[in-house]
Amino acid sequence: MTFKLYYWDGIPGRGEFVRLALEEAGADYVDVARQPGGTGAMLKLMKDAGDATAPFAPPFLIDGERVVSHVANILFYLGPRLELAPEEEGLRYVANGLQLTITDCVAEVHDTHHPIGVSLYYEEQKPEASKRTTNFLSERLPKYLGYFERVLKQNPKGPAQSVGGQLSYVDLSLFQLVEGLRYAFPHAMRANEENAPALIALHDAVAARPRIRRYLSSDRRLSFNESCIFRHYPELERPS
């Protein structure tokens, strides 16, 4: 059965974490909002569902009659079905916890350029964004990178993957996290990457996987831009 992924057209955003899992697995899926009339259909579904399964916001996934929303929840659902989750049940919860930590980091990245409110333009909150970014780059970014580095190095199965002994959706998401951080904060990432060699090695290994490599060079892969979560505003980042 074909999976239906709903996310905004034109930006990789949170939807990209789900796309990477679907692409790595070679799954049959439709990126609905990128189809003619797809965005309207997505909005109508969110507005008219009329029951507890109605998602608050994209991304969400429809599998048959089942609706699954939120990135970590979607990947927790897809992981076993796409063979991108540990077989051991306990490790699946570890993977979910790691994915939720990635979600936390992505939320903090978003708040560097929208620290006051999502309904305001970036230009309306630039002073606050500057302060928030300074704090994120000096304190939070090294903390997140250091945490994921420790997770990889402490994996009993080796640092080639984050949990268990094989590739999981968490590894794909860590790849995307590094990609997004490099786009948004190139100077800070250059300064911090030497302290996270296992994380960078994981990023490079994921990029070299055959299906991911083909996906990254295809028109299905959307480029980062200043409408996305990961945004590059040079004035927010001063070279260290």
Short mmCIF file of C-alpha atoms in Angstrom, two decimals, residues 5 10 12 24-25 28 53-54 60 62 76 81 94 96 105 119 129 142-143 157 162 166 193 205 207 213 219:
data_model
loop_
_atom_site.label_atom_id
_atom_site.label_comp_id
_atom_site.label_asym_id
_atom_site.label_seq_id
_atom_site.Cartn_x
_atom_site.Cartn_y
_atom_site.Cartn_z
CA LEU A 5 3.05 11.98 3.32
CA GLY A 10 8.73 24.01 -1.32
CA PRO A 12 12.33 20.34 3.36
CA GLU A 24 16.20 4.73 2.26
CA ALA A 25 13.65 1.92 2.49
CA ASP A 28 6.15 3.46 -2.22
CA THR A 53 -7.40 11.71 14.44
CA ALA A 54 -7.24 15.13 12.79
CA PHE A 60 1.48 13.62 9.03
CA ILE A 62 -1.69 8.30 6.13
CA PHE A 76 8.30 5.26 15.52
CA ARG A 81 7.59 -1.50 8.88
CA VAL A 94 15.76 4.22 23.04
CA ASN A 96 12.33 7.06 19.97
CA CYS A 105 17.11 20.48 18.84
CA SER A 119 3.03 34.65 13.36
CA ALA A 129 16.73 36.53 17.24
CA PRO A 142 27.87 22.18 21.54
CA LYS A 143 25.69 20.40 24.09
CA LYS A 157 27.46 -2.38 18.74
CA SER A 162 23.30 5.33 17.04
CA GLN A 166 22.18 -1.64 12.09
CA GLU A 193 32.64 19.44 14.07
CA ALA A 205 28.21 7.21 5.69
CA ALA A 207 25.18 10.36 2.44
CA ARG A 213 22.88 9.29 -2.70
CA ASP A 219 14.61 16.71 -7.86
#
